[in-house]
Short mmCIF file of C-alpha atoms in Angstrom, two decimals:
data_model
loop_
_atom_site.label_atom_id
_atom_site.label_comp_id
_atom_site.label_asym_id
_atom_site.label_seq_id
_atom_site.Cartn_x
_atom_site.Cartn_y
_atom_site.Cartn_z
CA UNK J 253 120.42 133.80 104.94
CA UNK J 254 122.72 132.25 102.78
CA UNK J 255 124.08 129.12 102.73
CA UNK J 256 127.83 128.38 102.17
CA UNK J 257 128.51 124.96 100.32
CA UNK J 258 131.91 124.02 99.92
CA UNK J 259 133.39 122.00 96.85
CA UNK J 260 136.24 120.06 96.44
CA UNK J 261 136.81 117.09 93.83
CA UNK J 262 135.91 113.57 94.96
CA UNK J 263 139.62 112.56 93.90
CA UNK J 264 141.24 115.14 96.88
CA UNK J 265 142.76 114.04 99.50
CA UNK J 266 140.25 115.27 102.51
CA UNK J 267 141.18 117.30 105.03
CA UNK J 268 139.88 115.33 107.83
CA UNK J 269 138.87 111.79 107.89
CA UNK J 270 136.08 110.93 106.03
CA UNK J 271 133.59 107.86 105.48
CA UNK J 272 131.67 107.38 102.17
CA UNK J 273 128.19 105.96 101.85
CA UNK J 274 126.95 104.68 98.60
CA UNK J 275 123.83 103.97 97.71
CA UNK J 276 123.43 100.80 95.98
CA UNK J 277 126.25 98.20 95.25
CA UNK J 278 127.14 99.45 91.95
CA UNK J 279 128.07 102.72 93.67
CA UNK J 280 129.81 101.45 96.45
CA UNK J 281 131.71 99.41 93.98
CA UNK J 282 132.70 102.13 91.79
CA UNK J 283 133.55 104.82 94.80
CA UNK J 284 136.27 102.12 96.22
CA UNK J 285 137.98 102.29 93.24
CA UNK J 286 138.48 106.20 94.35
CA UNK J 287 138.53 106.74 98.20
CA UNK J 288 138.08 104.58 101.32
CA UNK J 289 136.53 103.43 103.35
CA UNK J 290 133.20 102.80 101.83
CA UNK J 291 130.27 101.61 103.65
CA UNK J 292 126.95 100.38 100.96
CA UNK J 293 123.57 101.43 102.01
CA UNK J 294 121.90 97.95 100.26
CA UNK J 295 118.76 98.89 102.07
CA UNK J 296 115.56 100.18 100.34
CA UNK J 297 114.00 102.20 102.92
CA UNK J 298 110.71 102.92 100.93
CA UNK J 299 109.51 99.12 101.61
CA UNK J 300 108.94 98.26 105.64
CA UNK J 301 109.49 99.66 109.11
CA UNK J 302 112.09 102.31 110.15
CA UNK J 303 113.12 103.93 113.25
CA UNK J 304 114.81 106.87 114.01
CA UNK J 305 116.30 104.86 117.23
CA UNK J 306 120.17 104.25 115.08
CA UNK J 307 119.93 100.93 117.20
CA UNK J 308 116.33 99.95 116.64
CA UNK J 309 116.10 100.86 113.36
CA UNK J 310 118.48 97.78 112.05
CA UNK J 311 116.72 95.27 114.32
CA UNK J 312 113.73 96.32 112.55
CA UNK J 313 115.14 95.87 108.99
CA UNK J 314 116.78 92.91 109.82
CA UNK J 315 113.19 91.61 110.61
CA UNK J 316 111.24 92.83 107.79
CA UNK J 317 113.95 90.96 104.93
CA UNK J 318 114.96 88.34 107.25
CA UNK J 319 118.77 89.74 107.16
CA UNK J 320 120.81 92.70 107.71
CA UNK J 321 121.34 94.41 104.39
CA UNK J 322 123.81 97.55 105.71
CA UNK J 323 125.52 95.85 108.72
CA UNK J 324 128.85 97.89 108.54
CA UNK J 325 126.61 100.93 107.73
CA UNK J 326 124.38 100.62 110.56
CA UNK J 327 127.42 100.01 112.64
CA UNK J 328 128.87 103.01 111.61
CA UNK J 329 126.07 105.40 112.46
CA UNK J 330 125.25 103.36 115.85
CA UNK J 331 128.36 104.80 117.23
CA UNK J 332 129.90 107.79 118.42
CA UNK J 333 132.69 109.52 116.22
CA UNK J 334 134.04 113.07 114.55
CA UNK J 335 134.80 111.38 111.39
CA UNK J 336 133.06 112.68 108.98
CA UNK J 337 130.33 110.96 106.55
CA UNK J 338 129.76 111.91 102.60
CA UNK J 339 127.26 110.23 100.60
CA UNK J 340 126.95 109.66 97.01
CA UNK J 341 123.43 110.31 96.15
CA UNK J 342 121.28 109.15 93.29
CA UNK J 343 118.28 111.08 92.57
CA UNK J 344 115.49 109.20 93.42
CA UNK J 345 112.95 109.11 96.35
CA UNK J 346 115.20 106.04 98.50
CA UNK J 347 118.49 107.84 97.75
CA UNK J 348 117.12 110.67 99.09
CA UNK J 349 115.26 108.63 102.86
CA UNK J 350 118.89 107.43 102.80
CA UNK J 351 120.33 110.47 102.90
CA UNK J 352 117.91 111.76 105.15
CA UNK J 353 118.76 108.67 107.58
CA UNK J 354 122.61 109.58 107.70
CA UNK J 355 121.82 113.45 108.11
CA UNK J 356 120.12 112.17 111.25
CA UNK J 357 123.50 110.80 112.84
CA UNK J 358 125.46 114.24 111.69
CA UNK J 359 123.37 116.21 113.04
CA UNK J 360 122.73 114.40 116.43
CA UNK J 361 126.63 113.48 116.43
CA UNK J 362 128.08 116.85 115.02
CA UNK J 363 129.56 114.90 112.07
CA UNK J 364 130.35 116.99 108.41
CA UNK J 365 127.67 116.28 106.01
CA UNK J 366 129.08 116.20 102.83
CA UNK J 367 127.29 114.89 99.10
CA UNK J 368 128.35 113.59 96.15
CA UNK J 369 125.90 114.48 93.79
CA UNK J 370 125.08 111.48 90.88
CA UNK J 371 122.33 113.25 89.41
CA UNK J 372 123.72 116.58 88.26
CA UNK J 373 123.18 115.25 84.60
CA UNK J 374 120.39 113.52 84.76
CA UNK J 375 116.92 113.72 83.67
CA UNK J 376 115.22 113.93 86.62
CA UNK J 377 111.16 113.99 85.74
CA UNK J 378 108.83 115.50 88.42
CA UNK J 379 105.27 113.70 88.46
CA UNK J 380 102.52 115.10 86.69
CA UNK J 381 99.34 113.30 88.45
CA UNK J 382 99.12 111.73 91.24
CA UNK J 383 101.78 109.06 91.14
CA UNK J 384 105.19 109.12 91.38
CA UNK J 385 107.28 110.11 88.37
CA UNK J 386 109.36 107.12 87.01
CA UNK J 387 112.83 106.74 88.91
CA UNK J 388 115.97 108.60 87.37
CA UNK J 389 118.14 106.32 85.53
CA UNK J 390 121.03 107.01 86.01
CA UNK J 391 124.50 105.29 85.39
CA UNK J 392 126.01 105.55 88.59
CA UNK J 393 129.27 104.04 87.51
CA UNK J 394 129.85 106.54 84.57
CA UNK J 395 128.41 109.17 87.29
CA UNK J 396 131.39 108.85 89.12
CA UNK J 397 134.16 108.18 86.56
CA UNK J 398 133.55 111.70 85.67
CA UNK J 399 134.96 112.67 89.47
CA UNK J 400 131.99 114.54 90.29
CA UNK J 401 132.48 117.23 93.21
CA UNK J 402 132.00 117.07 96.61
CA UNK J 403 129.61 119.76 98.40
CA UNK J 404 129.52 120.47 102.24
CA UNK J 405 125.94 120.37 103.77
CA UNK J 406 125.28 122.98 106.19
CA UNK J 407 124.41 122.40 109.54
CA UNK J 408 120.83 123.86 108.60
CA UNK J 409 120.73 121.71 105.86
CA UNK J 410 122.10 118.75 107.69
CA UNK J 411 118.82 119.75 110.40
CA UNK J 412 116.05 119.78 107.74
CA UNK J 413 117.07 116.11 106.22
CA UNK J 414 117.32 114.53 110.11
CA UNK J 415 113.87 116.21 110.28
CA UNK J 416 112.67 114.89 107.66
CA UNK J 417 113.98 111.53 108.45
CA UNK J 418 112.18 111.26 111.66
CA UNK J 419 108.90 112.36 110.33
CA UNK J 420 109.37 109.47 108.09
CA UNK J 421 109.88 107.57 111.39
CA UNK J 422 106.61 108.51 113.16
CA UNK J 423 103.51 106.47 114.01
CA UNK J 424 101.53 109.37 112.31
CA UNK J 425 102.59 109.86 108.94
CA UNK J 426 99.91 112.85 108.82
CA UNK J 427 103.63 115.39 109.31
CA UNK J 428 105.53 113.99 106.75
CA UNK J 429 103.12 114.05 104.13
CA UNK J 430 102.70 117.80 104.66
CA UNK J 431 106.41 118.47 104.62
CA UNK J 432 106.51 116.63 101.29
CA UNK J 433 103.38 118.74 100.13
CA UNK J 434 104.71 121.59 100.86
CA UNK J 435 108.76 121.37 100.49
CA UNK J 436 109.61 120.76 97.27
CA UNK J 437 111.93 123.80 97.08
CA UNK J 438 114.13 121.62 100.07
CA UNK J 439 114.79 118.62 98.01
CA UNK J 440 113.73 117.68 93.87
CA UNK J 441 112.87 114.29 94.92
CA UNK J 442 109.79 115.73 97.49
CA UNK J 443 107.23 115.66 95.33
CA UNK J 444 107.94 112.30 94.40
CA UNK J 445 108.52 110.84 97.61
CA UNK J 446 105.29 112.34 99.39
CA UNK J 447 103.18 110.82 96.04
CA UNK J 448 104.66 107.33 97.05
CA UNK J 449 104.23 107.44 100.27
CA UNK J 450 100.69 108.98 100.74
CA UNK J 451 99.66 105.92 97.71
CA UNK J 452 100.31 103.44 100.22
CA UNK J 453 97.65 104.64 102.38
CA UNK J 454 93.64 103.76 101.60
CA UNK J 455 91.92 107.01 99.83
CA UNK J 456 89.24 108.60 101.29
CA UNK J 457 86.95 110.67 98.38
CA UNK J 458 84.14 111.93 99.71
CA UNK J 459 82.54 109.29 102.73
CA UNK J 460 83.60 106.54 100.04
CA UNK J 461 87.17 104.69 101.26
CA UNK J 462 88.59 103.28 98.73
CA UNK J 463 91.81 101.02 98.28
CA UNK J 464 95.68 102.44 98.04
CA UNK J 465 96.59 104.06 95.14
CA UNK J 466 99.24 100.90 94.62
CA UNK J 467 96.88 98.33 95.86
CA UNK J 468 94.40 99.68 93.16
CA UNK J 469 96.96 99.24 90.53
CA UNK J 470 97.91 95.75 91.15
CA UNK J 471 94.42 94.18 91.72
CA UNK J 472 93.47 95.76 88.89
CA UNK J 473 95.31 93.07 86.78
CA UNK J 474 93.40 90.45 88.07
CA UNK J 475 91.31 88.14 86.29
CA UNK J 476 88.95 85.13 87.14
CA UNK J 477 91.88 83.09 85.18
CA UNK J 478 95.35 82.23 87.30
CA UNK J 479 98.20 84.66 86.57
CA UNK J 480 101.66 84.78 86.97
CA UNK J 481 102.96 88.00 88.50
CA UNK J 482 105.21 88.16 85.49
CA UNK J 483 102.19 87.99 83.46
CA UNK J 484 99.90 90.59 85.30
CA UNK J 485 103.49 93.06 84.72
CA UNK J 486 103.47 92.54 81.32
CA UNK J 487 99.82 92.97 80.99
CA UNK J 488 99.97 96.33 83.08
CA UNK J 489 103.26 97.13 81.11
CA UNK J 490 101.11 96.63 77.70
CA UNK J 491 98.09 98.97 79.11
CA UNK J 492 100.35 101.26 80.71
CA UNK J 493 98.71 101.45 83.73
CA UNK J 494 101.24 103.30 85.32
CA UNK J 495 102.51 100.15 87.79
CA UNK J 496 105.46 100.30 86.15
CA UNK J 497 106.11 103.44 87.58
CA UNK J 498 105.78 102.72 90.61
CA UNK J 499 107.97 99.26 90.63
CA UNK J 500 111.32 101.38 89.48
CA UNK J 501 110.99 102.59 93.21
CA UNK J 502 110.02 99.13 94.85
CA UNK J 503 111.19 96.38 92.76
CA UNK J 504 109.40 94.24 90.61
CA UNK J 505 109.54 91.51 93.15
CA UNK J 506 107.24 93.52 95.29
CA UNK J 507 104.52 92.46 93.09
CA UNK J 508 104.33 89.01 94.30
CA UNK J 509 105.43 89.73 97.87
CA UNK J 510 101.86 92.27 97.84
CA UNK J 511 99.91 89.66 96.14
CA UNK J 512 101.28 86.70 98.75
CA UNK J 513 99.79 89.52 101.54
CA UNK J 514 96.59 89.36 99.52
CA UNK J 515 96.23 85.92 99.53
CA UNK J 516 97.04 85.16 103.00
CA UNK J 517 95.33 87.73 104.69
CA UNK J 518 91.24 86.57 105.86
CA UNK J 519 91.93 83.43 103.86
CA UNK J 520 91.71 84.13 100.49
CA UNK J 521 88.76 85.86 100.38
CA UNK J 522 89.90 88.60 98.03
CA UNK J 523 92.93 86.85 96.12
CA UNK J 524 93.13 83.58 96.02
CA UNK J 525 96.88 81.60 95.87
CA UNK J 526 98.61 78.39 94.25
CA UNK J 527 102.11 77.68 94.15
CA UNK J 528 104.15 75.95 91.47
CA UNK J 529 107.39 74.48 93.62
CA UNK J 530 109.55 73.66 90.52
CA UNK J 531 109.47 77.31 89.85
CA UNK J 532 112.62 79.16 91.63
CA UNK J 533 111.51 82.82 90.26
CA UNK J 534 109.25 84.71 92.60
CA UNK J 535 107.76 86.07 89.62
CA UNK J 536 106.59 82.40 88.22
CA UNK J 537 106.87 80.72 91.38
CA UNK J 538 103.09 81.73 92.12
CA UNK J 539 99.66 82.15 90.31
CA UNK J 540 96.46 84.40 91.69
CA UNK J 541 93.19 85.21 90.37
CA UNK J 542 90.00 86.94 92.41
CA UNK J 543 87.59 84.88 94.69
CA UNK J 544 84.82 84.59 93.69
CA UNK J 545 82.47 88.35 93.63
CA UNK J 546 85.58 90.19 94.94
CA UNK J 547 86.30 92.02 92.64
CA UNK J 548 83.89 95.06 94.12
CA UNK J 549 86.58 95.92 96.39
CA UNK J 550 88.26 97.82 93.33
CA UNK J 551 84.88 100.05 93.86
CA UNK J 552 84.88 100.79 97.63
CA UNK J 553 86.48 99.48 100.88
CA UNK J 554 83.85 98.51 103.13
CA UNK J 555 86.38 97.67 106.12
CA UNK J 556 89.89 98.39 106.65
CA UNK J 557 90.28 94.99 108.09
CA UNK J 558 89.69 93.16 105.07
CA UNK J 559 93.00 94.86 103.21
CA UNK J 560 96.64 93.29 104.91
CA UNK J 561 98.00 95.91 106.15
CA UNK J 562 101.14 98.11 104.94
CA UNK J 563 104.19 98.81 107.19
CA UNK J 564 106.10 102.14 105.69
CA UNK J 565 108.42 104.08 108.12
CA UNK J 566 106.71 104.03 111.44
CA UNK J 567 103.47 104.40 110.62
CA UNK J 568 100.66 101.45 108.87
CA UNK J 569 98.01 101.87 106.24
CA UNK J 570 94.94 100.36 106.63
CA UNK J 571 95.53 100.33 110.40
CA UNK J 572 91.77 100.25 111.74
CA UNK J 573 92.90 101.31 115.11
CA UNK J 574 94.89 104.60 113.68
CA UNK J 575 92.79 104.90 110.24
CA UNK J 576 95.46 107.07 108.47
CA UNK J 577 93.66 107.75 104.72
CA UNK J 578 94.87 109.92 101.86
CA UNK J 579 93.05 112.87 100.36
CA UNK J 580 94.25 115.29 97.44
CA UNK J 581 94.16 119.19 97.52
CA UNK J 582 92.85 121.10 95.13
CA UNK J 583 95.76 120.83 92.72
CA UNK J 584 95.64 117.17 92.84
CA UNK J 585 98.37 116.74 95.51
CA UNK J 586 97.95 113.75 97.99
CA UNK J 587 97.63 114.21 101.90
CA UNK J 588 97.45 112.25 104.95
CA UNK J 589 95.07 112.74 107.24
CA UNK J 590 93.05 110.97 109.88
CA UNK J 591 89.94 109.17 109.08
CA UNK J 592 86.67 110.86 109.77
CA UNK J 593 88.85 113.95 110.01
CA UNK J 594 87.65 117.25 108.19
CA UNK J 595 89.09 117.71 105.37
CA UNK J 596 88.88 121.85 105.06
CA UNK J 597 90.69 121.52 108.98
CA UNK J 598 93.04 119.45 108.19
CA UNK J 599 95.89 121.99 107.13
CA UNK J 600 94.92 123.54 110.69
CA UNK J 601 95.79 120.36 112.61
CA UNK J 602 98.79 118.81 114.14
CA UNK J 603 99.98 115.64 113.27
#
């Protein structure tokens, strides 16, 4: 079968009425200077809970940064309506979980689909280990000076993103790490996304469970001395450790915020915490070394209680009650699976 996209320029005057999403406020700033309305998606949808429920999902959000980020936005795809919704779309992993998220509504609603697609130019790099590649930068204002066109999702198309979209939303995240694994040839930005999302999980290599992929990478730049976040960045830009990386899809402030979680959680028996109040930067606000002797957690997890746990979509990591870990294939690629579970079976099971 093949599918039918349709094209027009992002400057024509649409045929039926139309609502534009942007991603990001730079985009949404730069796309009202062309059409209205425009609605910004301000949310990043890789950090924290979702749900697939359109009304849940933004009392959730609203929760996890203590305001509503896409209030008009979540409005929008709360309700019922024929209008139809086009996003502009950067190419990274949240562009794409935001697409994925206003798919959902078309396809539930029987709203047009329709993309504007920022990262026809761009370099888009696909990752080589097990990380995520670094995110695409990409000038979205120059993007979309150069009136890029407009393509029509199909209603299959439309299908496979709201799929994807509530896999991201399940308690199990054991389905949507296989449709990452395996669907690359769906969306670029797979690959990437399933290597983010499986590295929030604990690992699992042989009986041995060890920390998250990201959790690794940010103790790691601990010392017996107190550091500033900003310092343990620059030290793990210096060695290039590869954290980097992985901030261009969370922000840099998520450093801290992890390290807080560290700190707080079982008392500071891992990382322990002072605070400098003069300080208004997150990123200097706060310094953290290791308690004393813990530093053998970078060598093996002995309990899953002893990490804080890690709310992505609808599912945990380090949940001890639903002990989701992360294995890799034999090309290196990172899986979800159960704890205790087989690892030959697990391509045979059902999330």
């Amino acid at each position: 079968m093949q599918v039918q996209i349709v094209r027009v320029s992002v400057m024509a005057k649409p045929t039926r009425r139309v609502v534009y999403v942007a991603v990001g406020r730079v985009a949404g700033a730069e796309l009202a200077r062309k059409v209205a309305p425009v609605l910004i998606d301000d949310d990043n949808l890789l950090l924290g809970p979702s749900s697939a429920d359109p009304k849940r999902h933004p009392a959730l959000r609203a929760c996890y940064w203590g305001g509503s980020p896409s209030e008009r936005l979540d409005k929008e795809l709360a309700r019922t309506s024929d209008t139809a919704l086009c996003v502009a779309l950067p190419p990274t992993p949240g562009g794409l979980l935001s697409f994925c998220r206003v798919a959902a509504t078309a396809a539930a609603r029987g709203r047009l689909l329709f993309v504007i697609d920022l990262g026809k130019d761009a370099a888009v790099a696909s990752p080589q280990g097990r990380d995520p590649a670094k995110a695409a930068e990409v000038n979205v204002a120059e993007a979309l000076r150069r009136k890029p066109s407009t393509a029509e999702r199909s209603n299959l198309e439309a299908a496979l993103a709201a799929t994807l979209w509530r896999l991201w939303c399940r308690r199990s995240p054991v389905a949507f790490s296989r449709f990452c694994a395996s669907g690359s040839r769906f969306h670029p930005q797979l690959a990437n996304l399933g290597r983010y999302h499986a590295g929030q999980f604990p690992r699992q290599i042989g009986q041995a469970v060890l920390l998250s992929r990201v959790d690794e990478l940010v103790l790691n730049q601990l010392s017996r001395e107190w550091l500033t976040p900003l310092e343990l960045f620059v030290s793990a830009m210096k060695a290039r450790t590869g954290l980097y990386d992985w901030f261009t899809h969370m922000g840099d402030l998520y450093l801290a915020k992890r390290l807080l979680e560290w700190s707080r959680h079982g008392h500071g028996r891992v990382v322990e915490c002072r605070e400098h109040p003069g300080e208004q930067s997150e990123l200097k606000r706060w310094s953290f070394r290791w308690h004393a002797r813990s530093e053998t957690i970078l060598e093996a997890l002995p309990d899953l209680h002893i990490a804080p746990p890690v709310t992505i979509g609808g599912a945990v990591a380090y949940d001890a009650a639903r002990a989701w870990v992360c294995r890799f294939d034999a090309g290196g690629t990172p899986y979800l699976s159960r704890r205790g579970e087989a690892a030959a079976s697990t391509s045979n099971r059902r999330a």
